[in-house]
Amino acid sequence: MDTMVFFKMTEEWEQLHLELKKLPQGIESVPQYLRHLNKMFVADFETSMSKRLDVKFWNKLKSMMDEMRKASEKDKVVDLNVQNLALGFLSDLSLLVHSNYEIPNFGEEISSQLTWTPCTYGKRKPVKSKTHCRVFMAYILLRMGDLMRYKEIYPKAKKFYEQSCRINPADGAVWNQLGLISVLSAKLLESTYFHTRALHATLEFPAASGSLTSIFKKFANRDISKPMPINELYLACLAKIHFLLEIENSTEILQKISEKAATSKEMLIPLMSVYEHLEDGTEIEQRAVQYVTTLWQNSYKILLKTMVDEDEHLPENLHLLAFYHSAPKLLENFDDSEVSENIWDLSETLKNCLEMNPEPSNDVIPDPDGFKYFKCLEKHQYPIKKSYLIRILRGDYLEESLHDESSEFDTSTTTSNSSPTKSPRKAPRVPHPESSDEECLQRGRRRGRAVLNESVDSDEEDF
């Protein structure tokens, strides 16, 4: 971009910023405030994003909706009108940015009410940072989803959330909102998965731990001796592990769960999170770890057999296989002849696949679920490669310096040149030999981060 043009844009933005500080802050002045933020985005999109004015824009909208809802004593007609007004403001912001800047096309499925169509564009300004574009569009879609959720149009809300997640899977907030939609649809296993993704995303969403605890509390005291759907049985056992409670007839029940857990990301991902927060200092803590170990090993054995017998779902199962090896301690002393045979057969299958097609792209395991941004237990190098898994399976994998390759998905609006670093490892467990069983149970009930507000965005002038 021409230096003089850039200077003029920045100067215009700074003048608008000074004027913004002088605007009234009351609820009645919110429309004026939002229109002023629109001008700042048009003047300099990248500076506006570096200061996260998109967050400020939403906070103003949200405060307007909350205040008017309170003033109307939750009148549904007023709520609907204000929500429609908010949809208009948010759509206008997206359209203004797209009509003035060369924002990339993030998919045909994204509504034209947010992007216009190419034939309507005039001469637009280039944008240096693709990250700014991704963060902006993902945030717009996230908040459009919220507005649809407030309007109780849940299918549309979910669609917006899924689009936002596809554009920026590193942001835990959108995973959390997908979890909320799943709860409203009574899909509690799916919700547990999404909230776990939120808690362990690159930009984690700590409040998701409160949602997970709420789900676990619903299942912790279930009588698992009675017949129930396998998803509910799994959640009941996971909740008991989380709260350090006993699982009666655990051998039979965990084996039953393993049949489905072996190839289910919705089951394995929450199990990884619960295990990461367990300690093994006392008998009841060791019992909880043993439950996880049993479920882990049973499921691992079934997964290997499934992958050897069929290859229909091989790519997604390869990701699950890598996750099982994220906790090598759980696979220690797992001496089973069938497992050893299946490991060898699978590694040979992968090796032959690479030899038949030596192209580098054939070595890469697709990651449509954005697991690169799931930070739990031992982290693997991404993209995960078949050759990498072969080394793990054959036991000749050595820790090495791994590159955390820069990604086009990010929630940050800044970039840095990171040097190669060793893959982070799970912190060693710290025994608490002097803890009583009751103290351990209380620690289990408190486990998880403190619940925060849904949004941690600040409306203060901090730039």
Coordinates of N, CA and C in Angstrom, one line a residue, residues 107-317:
G107 N -16.2 -18.9 1.9 CA -17.1 -20.0 1.6 C -18.4 -19.5 1.0
E108 N -18.9 -20.2 0.1 CA -20.2 -19.8 -0.6 C -21.4 -19.9 0.3
E109 N -21.2 -20.8 1.4 CA -22.4 -21.0 2.3 C -22.6 -19.8 3.2
I110 N -21.7 -18.9 3.3 CA -21.9 -17.7 4.1 C -22.9 -16.8 3.5
S111 N -23.8 -16.3 4.3 CA -25.0 -15.5 3.8 C -24.5 -14.3 3.0
S112 N -25.2 -14.0 1.9 CA -24.9 -12.8 1.2 C -25.3 -11.5 1.9
Q113 N -26.1 -11.7 3.0 CA -26.4 -10.5 3.8 C -25.2 -10.0 4.6
L114 N -24.2 -10.8 4.6 CA -23.0 -10.4 5.3 C -21.8 -10.0 4.4
T115 N -21.9 -10.4 3.1 CA -20.7 -10.3 2.2 C -21.0 -9.6 0.9
W116 N -22.2 -9.3 0.6 CA -22.6 -8.8 -0.8 C -22.3 -9.8 -1.8
T117 N -22.2 -9.4 -3.1 CA -21.8 -10.3 -4.2 C -20.7 -9.6 -5.0
P118 N -19.8 -10.3 -5.6 CA -18.7 -9.7 -6.3 C -19.1 -8.6 -7.3
C119 N -20.3 -8.7 -8.0 CA -20.6 -7.7 -9.0 C -21.0 -6.4 -8.4
T120 N -21.2 -6.3 -7.1 CA -21.5 -5.0 -6.4 C -20.3 -4.3 -5.9
Y121 N -19.1 -4.9 -5.9 CA -18.0 -4.3 -5.4 C -17.4 -3.2 -6.4
G122 N -17.0 -2.1 -5.8 CA -16.2 -1.1 -6.6 C -14.8 -1.4 -6.3
K123 N -14.0 -0.3 -6.4 CA -12.6 -0.5 -6.1 C -12.4 -0.6 -4.6
R124 N -11.8 -1.7 -4.2 CA -11.6 -1.9 -2.8 C -10.1 -1.9 -2.4
K125 N -9.9 -1.6 -1.1 CA -8.5 -1.5 -0.6 C -8.0 -2.8 -0.2
P126 N -6.7 -3.1 -0.5 CA -6.1 -4.4 0.0 C -6.0 -4.5 1.5
V127 N -5.9 -5.7 2.0 CA -5.7 -5.9 3.4 C -4.4 -6.8 3.5
K128 N -3.5 -6.3 4.3 CA -2.2 -7.0 4.5 C -2.3 -8.3 5.3
S129 N -3.1 -8.2 6.3 CA -3.2 -9.4 7.2 C -4.4 -10.2 7.0
K130 N -4.2 -11.5 6.5 CA -5.3 -12.4 6.4 C -5.9 -12.8 7.7
T131 N -5.0 -12.7 8.7 CA -5.5 -13.1 10.1 C -6.6 -12.1 10.5
H132 N -6.4 -10.8 10.2 CA -7.4 -9.8 10.6 C -8.7 -10.1 9.9
C133 N -8.7 -10.6 8.7 CA -9.9 -10.9 7.9 C -10.6 -12.1 8.5
R134 N -9.8 -13.1 8.9 CA -10.4 -14.3 9.5 C -11.0 -14.0 10.8
V135 N -10.3 -13.3 11.7 CA -10.8 -13.0 13.0 C -12.1 -12.2 12.9
F136 N -12.1 -11.2 12.0 CA -13.3 -10.3 11.8 C -14.5 -11.2 11.4
M137 N -14.3 -12.0 10.3 CA -15.5 -12.7 9.8 C -15.9 -13.8 10.7
A138 N -15.0 -14.4 11.4 CA -15.4 -15.4 12.4 C -16.2 -14.8 13.6
Y139 N -15.8 -13.6 14.0 CA -16.4 -12.9 15.1 C -17.8 -12.5 14.7
I140 N -18.0 -12.0 13.4 CA -19.3 -11.6 13.0 C -20.2 -12.8 12.9
L141 N -19.8 -13.9 12.4 CA -20.6 -15.1 12.4 C -20.9 -15.6 13.8
L142 N -20.0 -15.5 14.7 CA -20.2 -15.9 16.1 C -21.4 -15.1 16.7
R143 N -21.3 -13.8 16.5 CA -22.4 -13.0 17.1 C -23.7 -13.1 16.4
M144 N -23.6 -13.3 15.0 CA -24.9 -13.6 14.3 C -25.5 -14.8 14.9
G145 N -24.7 -15.8 15.2 CA -25.2 -17.0 15.8 C -25.9 -16.8 17.2
D146 N -25.2 -15.9 18.0 CA -25.8 -15.5 19.3 C -27.2 -14.9 19.1
L147 N -27.3 -14.0 18.1 CA -28.6 -13.3 17.9 C -29.7 -14.3 17.5
M148 N -29.3 -15.2 16.7 CA -30.3 -16.2 16.3 C -30.6 -17.1 17.5
R149 N -29.7 -17.4 18.3 CA -30.0 -18.2 19.5 C -30.9 -17.4 20.5
Y150 N -30.7 -16.1 20.6 CA -31.6 -15.3 21.4 C -33.0 -15.3 20.8
K151 N -33.1 -15.3 19.5 CA -34.4 -15.4 18.8 C -35.0 -16.8 18.8
E152 N -34.3 -17.8 19.4 CA -34.7 -19.2 19.5 C -34.8 -19.8 18.1
I153 N -34.0 -19.3 17.2 CA -33.9 -20.0 15.8 C -32.6 -20.8 15.8
Y154 N -32.7 -22.0 16.5 CA -31.5 -22.7 16.8 C -30.8 -23.3 15.6
P155 N -31.5 -23.8 14.6 CA -30.8 -24.4 13.4 C -29.9 -23.3 12.7
K156 N -30.5 -22.1 12.6 CA -29.7 -21.0 12.0 C -28.5 -20.6 12.9
A157 N -28.8 -20.6 14.2 CA -27.7 -20.3 15.1 C -26.5 -21.3 15.0
K158 N -26.9 -22.5 15.0 CA -25.9 -23.6 14.8 C -25.1 -23.4 13.5
K159 N -25.8 -23.1 12.4 CA -25.1 -22.9 11.1 C -24.1 -21.8 11.2
F160 N -24.5 -20.7 11.8 CA -23.6 -19.5 12.0 C -22.3 -19.9 12.8
Y161 N -22.6 -20.6 13.9 CA -21.5 -21.1 14.8 C -20.5 -22.0 14.0
E162 N -21.1 -22.9 13.3 CA -20.3 -23.9 12.5 C -19.4 -23.2 11.5
Q163 N -20.0 -22.1 10.8 CA -19.2 -21.4 9.9 C -18.1 -20.6 10.6
S164 N -18.4 -20.0 11.7 CA -17.4 -19.3 12.5 C -16.3 -20.2 12.9
C165 N -16.6 -21.4 13.4 CA -15.7 -22.4 13.8 C -14.8 -22.9 12.7
R166 N -15.3 -23.0 11.5 CA -14.6 -23.5 10.3 C -13.5 -22.4 10.0
I167 N -13.9 -21.1 10.1 CA -13.0 -20.1 9.7 C -11.9 -19.9 10.8
N168 N -12.3 -20.0 12.1 CA -11.3 -19.8 13.2 C -11.5 -20.8 14.3
P169 N -11.1 -22.1 14.1 CA -11.3 -23.1 15.1 C -10.4 -22.9 16.4
A170 N -9.5 -21.9 16.4 CA -8.6 -21.7 17.5 C -9.4 -21.0 18.6
D171 N -10.5 -20.4 18.4 CA -11.3 -19.6 19.3 C -12.2 -20.5 20.2
G172 N -11.9 -20.6 21.4 CA -12.8 -21.4 22.3 C -14.2 -20.9 22.5
A173 N -14.4 -19.6 22.2 CA -15.8 -19.1 22.4 C -16.8 -19.8 21.5
V174 N -16.4 -20.0 20.3 CA -17.4 -20.6 19.3 C -17.7 -22.0 19.6
W175 N -16.6 -22.7 20.1 CA -16.9 -24.1 20.5 C -17.8 -24.2 21.7
N176 N -17.7 -23.2 22.6 CA -18.6 -23.1 23.8 C -20.0 -22.9 23.3
Q177 N -20.2 -22.0 22.3 CA -21.6 -21.7 21.9 C -22.2 -22.9 21.2
L178 N -21.4 -23.7 20.4 CA -21.9 -24.9 19.9 C -22.3 -25.9 21.0
G179 N -21.6 -25.9 22.1 CA -22.0 -26.7 23.2 C -23.4 -26.2 23.8
L180 N -23.6 -24.9 23.8 CA -24.9 -24.4 24.3 C -26.0 -24.8 23.4
I181 N -25.8 -24.8 22.1 CA -26.9 -25.2 21.2 C -27.2 -26.7 21.4
S182 N -26.1 -27.5 21.6 CA -26.3 -28.9 21.8 C -27.1 -29.2 23.1
V183 N -26.9 -28.5 24.1 CA -27.7 -28.6 25.3 C -29.2 -28.3 25.0
L184 N -29.4 -27.3 24.3 CA -30.8 -26.9 23.9 C -31.5 -28.0 23.1
S185 N -30.6 -28.8 22.4 CA -31.2 -29.9 21.6 C -31.1 -31.2 22.3
A186 N -30.8 -31.1 23.6 CA -30.7 -32.3 24.5 C -29.7 -33.3 24.0
K187 N -28.6 -32.8 23.4 CA -27.5 -33.7 22.9 C -26.3 -33.5 23.9
L188 N -26.4 -34.1 25.0 CA -25.5 -33.8 26.1 C -24.1 -34.4 25.9
L189 N -24.0 -35.5 25.2 CA -22.6 -36.0 24.8 C -21.9 -35.1 23.9
E190 N -22.7 -34.6 22.9 CA -22.1 -33.7 21.9 C -21.8 -32.4 22.6
S191 N -22.6 -31.9 23.5 CA -22.3 -30.7 24.3 C -21.0 -30.9 25.1
T192 N -20.9 -32.0 25.7 CA -19.6 -32.3 26.5 C -18.4 -32.2 25.6
Y193 N -18.5 -32.7 24.4 CA -17.4 -32.6 23.5 C -17.1 -31.2 23.1
F194 N -18.1 -30.4 22.8 CA -17.9 -29.0 22.4 C -17.3 -28.2 23.5
H195 N -17.9 -28.4 24.7 CA -17.4 -27.6 25.9 C -15.9 -28.0 26.2
T196 N -15.6 -29.2 26.0 CA -14.2 -29.7 26.2 C -13.3 -29.0 25.2
R197 N -13.7 -28.9 23.9 CA -12.9 -28.2 22.9 C -12.7 -26.8 23.3
A198 N -13.8 -26.2 23.8 CA -13.7 -24.8 24.3 C -12.7 -24.6 25.4
L199 N -12.7 -25.5 26.3 CA -11.8 -25.4 27.5 C -10.3 -25.6 27.1
H200 N -10.1 -26.3 26.0 CA -8.7 -26.6 25.6 C -8.3 -26.1 24.3
A201 N -9.0 -25.0 23.8 CA -8.7 -24.4 22.5 C -7.5 -23.5 22.7
T202 N -6.9 -23.2 21.6 CA -5.7 -22.3 21.6 C -6.0 -21.0 22.5
L203 N -7.2 -20.4 22.2 CA -7.7 -19.3 23.0 C -8.8 -19.9 23.8
E204 N -8.4 -20.4 25.0 CA -9.4 -21.2 25.8 C -10.5 -20.3 26.3
F205 N -11.6 -21.0 26.6 CA -12.8 -20.3 27.1 C -13.1 -20.9 28.5
P206 N -12.5 -20.4 29.5 CA -12.5 -21.0 30.9 C -13.9 -21.2 31.4
A207 N -14.9 -20.4 31.0 CA -16.3 -20.6 31.5 C -16.9 -21.9 31.1
A208 N -16.3 -22.6 30.1 CA -16.8 -23.9 29.7 C -16.7 -24.9 30.8
S209 N -15.8 -24.7 31.7 CA -15.7 -25.7 32.8 C -16.9 -25.7 33.6
G210 N -17.6 -24.6 33.8 CA -18.8 -24.5 34.5 C -19.9 -25.3 33.8
S211 N -20.0 -25.2 32.5 CA -21.0 -26.0 31.7 C -20.7 -27.5 31.9
L212 N -19.4 -27.9 31.8 CA -19.1 -29.3 31.9 C -19.4 -29.8 33.3
T213 N -19.2 -29.0 34.4 CA -19.5 -29.4 35.7 C -21.0 -29.6 35.9
S214 N -21.8 -28.7 35.2 CA -23.2 -28.9 35.3 C -23.7 -30.2 34.7
I215 N -23.1 -30.5 33.6 CA -23.5 -31.8 32.9 C -23.1 -33.0 33.8
F216 N -21.9 -32.9 34.4 CA -21.4 -34.0 35.2 C -22.3 -34.2 36.4
K217 N -22.7 -33.1 37.0 CA -23.6 -33.2 38.2 C -24.9 -33.9 37.9
K218 N -25.4 -33.7 36.7 CA -26.6 -34.4 36.3 C -26.5 -35.9 36.2
F219 N -25.2 -36.4 36.0 CA -25.0 -37.8 35.8 C -24.3 -38.5 36.9
A220 N -23.6 -37.7 37.8 CA -22.7 -38.4 38.8 C -23.4 -39.4 39.7
N221 N -24.7 -39.2 40.0 CA -25.4 -40.1 40.9 C -26.3 -41.0 40.2
R222 N -26.2 -41.2 38.9 CA -27.0 -42.1 38.2 C -26.8 -43.5 38.6
D223 N -27.8 -44.3 38.7 CA -27.7 -45.7 39.0 C -27.4 -46.5 37.7
I224 N -26.1 -46.8 37.5 CA -25.7 -47.4 36.3 C -26.0 -48.9 36.2
S225 N -26.6 -49.4 37.3 CA -27.0 -50.8 37.2 C -28.3 -51.0 36.4
K226 N -29.0 -49.9 36.2 CA -30.2 -49.9 35.4 C -29.9 -49.7 33.9
P227 N -30.7 -50.2 33.0 CA -30.4 -50.0 31.6 C -30.6 -48.6 31.2
M228 N -29.7 -48.1 30.3 CA -29.8 -46.7 29.8 C -29.0 -46.7 28.5
P229 N -29.2 -45.7 27.7 CA -28.5 -45.5 26.4 C -27.0 -45.4 26.7
I230 N -26.2 -45.9 25.8 CA -24.8 -46.0 25.9 C -24.2 -44.6 26.2
N231 N -24.7 -43.5 25.5 CA -24.2 -42.2 25.7 C -24.4 -41.7 27.2
E232 N -25.5 -42.0 27.7 CA -25.8 -41.7 29.1 C -24.9 -42.5 30.1
L233 N -24.8 -43.8 29.8 CA -23.9 -44.6 30.6 C -22.5 -44.1 30.6
Y234 N -22.0 -43.7 29.4 CA -20.7 -43.1 29.4 C -20.6 -41.8 30.2
L235 N -21.5 -40.9 30.0 CA -21.5 -39.6 30.8 C -21.6 -39.9 32.3
A236 N -22.3 -40.9 32.7 CA -22.4 -41.2 34.1 C -21.1 -41.7 34.7
C237 N -20.4 -42.6 33.9 CA -19.1 -43.1 34.3 C -18.0 -41.9 34.3
L238 N -18.1 -41.1 33.3 CA -17.1 -40.0 33.2 C -17.3 -39.0 34.4
A239 N -18.6 -38.8 34.7 CA -18.9 -37.9 35.9 C -18.4 -38.5 37.2
K240 N -18.5 -39.8 37.3 CA -18.0 -40.5 38.5 C -16.5 -40.4 38.6
I241 N -15.8 -40.6 37.4 CA -14.4 -40.4 37.4 C -14.0 -39.0 37.8
H242 N -14.7 -38.0 37.2 CA -14.4 -36.6 37.5 C -14.5 -36.3 39.0
F243 N -15.6 -36.8 39.6 CA -15.8 -36.5 41.0 C -15.2 -37.6 42.0
L244 N -14.4 -38.5 41.4 CA -13.6 -39.5 42.2 C -14.6 -40.4 42.9
L245 N -15.7 -40.8 42.3 CA -16.7 -41.7 42.8 C -16.4 -43.1 42.3
E246 N -17.0 -44.1 43.0 CA -16.8 -45.5 42.6 C -17.8 -45.9 41.5
I247 N -17.3 -46.7 40.5 CA -18.1 -47.2 39.5 C -18.3 -48.7 39.8
E248 N -19.5 -49.1 40.2 CA -19.7 -50.5 40.5 C -19.7 -51.3 39.2
N249 N -19.2 -52.5 39.4 CA -19.1 -53.5 38.3 C -18.4 -52.8 37.1
S250 N -17.3 -52.2 37.4 CA -16.6 -51.3 36.5 C -16.0 -52.1 35.3
T251 N -15.5 -53.3 35.5 CA -14.9 -54.1 34.5 C -15.9 -54.3 33.3
E252 N -17.1 -54.8 33.6 CA -18.1 -55.0 32.6 C -18.6 -53.8 32.0
I253 N -18.8 -52.8 32.8 CA -19.4 -51.5 32.2 C -18.4 -50.8 31.3
L254 N -17.2 -50.7 31.8 CA -16.2 -50.0 31.0 C -15.9 -50.7 29.7
Q255 N -15.9 -52.0 29.7 CA -15.8 -52.8 28.5 C -16.9 -52.5 27.5
K256 N -18.1 -52.4 28.0 CA -19.3 -52.1 27.2 C -19.1 -50.7 26.6
I257 N -18.7 -49.7 27.3 CA -18.5 -48.3 26.8 C -17.4 -48.3 25.8
S258 N -16.4 -49.1 26.0 CA -15.2 -49.1 25.1 C -15.6 -49.4 23.6
E259 N -16.6 -50.2 23.5 CA -17.1 -50.6 22.1 C -17.4 -49.4 21.3
K260 N -18.0 -48.4 21.9 CA -18.3 -47.2 21.1 C -17.2 -46.1 21.3
A261 N -16.6 -46.0 22.5 CA -15.6 -45.0 22.7 C -14.4 -45.1 21.8
A262 N -14.1 -46.3 21.4 CA -12.9 -46.6 20.6 C -12.9 -45.7 19.3
T263 N -14.0 -45.5 18.7 CA -14.0 -44.7 17.4 C -14.8 -43.4 17.6
S264 N -15.0 -42.9 18.8 CA -15.9 -41.8 19.0 C -15.0 -40.6 19.5
K265 N -14.9 -39.5 18.7 CA -14.2 -38.4 19.2 C -15.0 -37.7 20.3
E266 N -16.3 -37.8 20.3 CA -17.2 -37.2 21.3 C -16.9 -37.8 22.7
M267 N -16.5 -39.1 22.7 CA -16.2 -39.7 24.0 C -14.7 -39.6 24.4
L268 N -13.8 -39.7 23.4 CA -12.4 -39.7 23.7 C -11.9 -38.3 24.2
I269 N -12.4 -37.2 23.5 CA -11.9 -35.9 23.8 C -12.2 -35.5 25.3
P270 N -13.5 -35.7 25.8 CA -13.7 -35.3 27.2 C -13.0 -36.2 28.2
L271 N -12.7 -37.5 27.8 CA -12.0 -38.4 28.6 C -10.5 -37.9 28.8
M272 N -10.0 -37.4 27.7 CA -8.6 -36.8 27.8 C -8.6 -35.6 28.8
S273 N -9.6 -34.8 28.7 CA -9.6 -33.6 29.6 C -9.8 -34.0 31.1
V274 N -10.7 -35.0 31.4 CA -10.9 -35.4 32.7 C -9.6 -36.1 33.3
Y275 N -8.9 -36.8 32.4 CA -7.7 -37.5 32.8 C -6.6 -36.4 33.1
E276 N -6.5 -35.4 32.3 CA -5.5 -34.4 32.5 C -5.6 -33.7 33.9
H277 N -6.8 -33.6 34.4 CA -7.0 -33.0 35.7 C -7.0 -33.9 36.9
L278 N -6.7 -35.2 36.7 CA -6.7 -36.2 37.8 C -5.3 -36.2 38.4
E279 N -5.3 -36.5 39.6 CA -4.0 -36.8 40.3 C -4.1 -38.2 40.8
D280 N -2.9 -38.7 41.3 CA -3.0 -40.1 41.7 C -2.2 -40.3 43.0
G281 N -2.5 -39.4 44.0 CA -1.8 -39.5 45.3 C -2.4 -40.4 46.3
T282 N -3.7 -40.6 46.3 CA -4.4 -41.4 47.3 C -5.1 -42.6 46.6
E283 N -5.7 -43.4 47.3 CA -6.4 -44.6 46.8 C -7.5 -44.3 45.9
I284 N -8.4 -43.3 46.3 CA -9.5 -43.0 45.5 C -9.1 -42.2 44.2
E285 N -8.0 -41.5 44.3 CA -7.5 -40.9 43.0 C -6.9 -41.9 42.1
Q286 N -6.2 -42.9 42.7 CA -5.6 -44.0 41.9 C -6.7 -44.8 41.3
R287 N -7.8 -45.0 42.0 CA -8.9 -45.7 41.5 C -9.5 -45.0 40.2
A288 N -9.6 -43.7 40.3 CA -10.1 -42.9 39.2 C -9.2 -43.1 38.0
V289 N -7.9 -43.0 38.2 CA -6.9 -43.2 37.1 C -7.0 -44.6 36.5
Q290 N -7.2 -45.6 37.4 CA -7.4 -46.9 36.9 C -8.6 -47.1 36.0
Y291 N -9.7 -46.4 36.4 CA -10.9 -46.5 35.5 C -10.5 -45.9 34.1
V292 N -9.8 -44.8 34.1 CA -9.4 -44.2 32.8 C -8.5 -45.2 32.0
T293 N -7.5 -45.8 32.8 CA -6.6 -46.7 32.1 C -7.3 -47.9 31.5
T294 N -8.3 -48.4 32.2 CA -9.0 -49.6 31.7 C -9.8 -49.2 30.4
L295 N -10.5 -48.1 30.5 CA -11.3 -47.6 29.4 C -10.4 -47.3 28.2
W296 N -9.3 -46.6 28.5 CA -8.3 -46.2 27.5 C -7.7 -47.5 26.7
Q297 N -7.3 -48.4 27.5 CA -6.7 -49.6 26.9 C -7.7 -50.5 26.1
N298 N -8.9 -50.6 26.7 CA -9.9 -51.4 26.0 C -10.3 -50.7 24.7
S299 N -10.4 -49.4 24.7 CA -10.8 -48.7 23.5 C -9.7 -48.7 22.5
Y300 N -8.5 -48.6 22.9 CA -7.3 -48.6 22.1 C -7.2 -49.9 21.3
K301 N -7.4 -51.0 22.0 CA -7.4 -52.3 21.4 C -8.5 -52.5 20.4
I302 N -9.6 -52.0 20.7 CA -10.7 -52.1 19.7 C -10.5 -51.2 18.5
L303 N -9.9 -50.0 18.7 CA -9.6 -49.1 17.6 C -8.6 -49.8 16.6
L304 N -7.6 -50.3 17.2 CA -6.6 -51.0 16.4 C -7.2 -52.1 15.5
K305 N -8.0 -52.9 16.1 CA -8.6 -54.0 15.4 C -9.5 -53.4 14.3
T306 N -10.3 -52.4 14.6 CA -11.2 -51.8 13.6 C -10.4 -51.2 12.4
M307 N -9.2 -50.6 12.7 CA -8.4 -50.0 11.6 C -7.8 -51.0 10.8
V308 N -7.4 -52.2 11.4 CA -6.8 -53.3 10.6 C -7.9 -54.0 9.7
D309 N -9.1 -54.1 10.3 CA -10.1 -54.8 9.5 C -10.8 -54.0 8.4
E310 N -10.8 -52.7 8.6 CA -11.5 -51.9 7.6 C -10.8 -50.5 7.5
D311 N -10.8 -49.9 6.4 CA -10.2 -48.6 6.2 C -11.1 -47.5 5.7
E312 N -12.4 -47.8 5.8 CA -13.4 -46.8 5.4 C -13.2 -45.4 6.1
H313 N -13.0 -45.5 7.4 CA -12.8 -44.3 8.2 C -11.4 -44.1 8.6
L314 N -10.5 -44.5 7.8 CA -9.1 -44.5 8.3 C -8.6 -43.1 8.7
P315 N -8.8 -42.0 7.9 CA -8.2 -40.7 8.3 C -8.6 -40.2 9.6
E316 N -9.9 -40.2 9.9 CA -10.4 -39.8 11.3 C -9.9 -40.7 12.4
N317 N -9.8 -42.0 12.1 CA -9.3 -42.9 13.1 C -7.9 -42.8 13.4

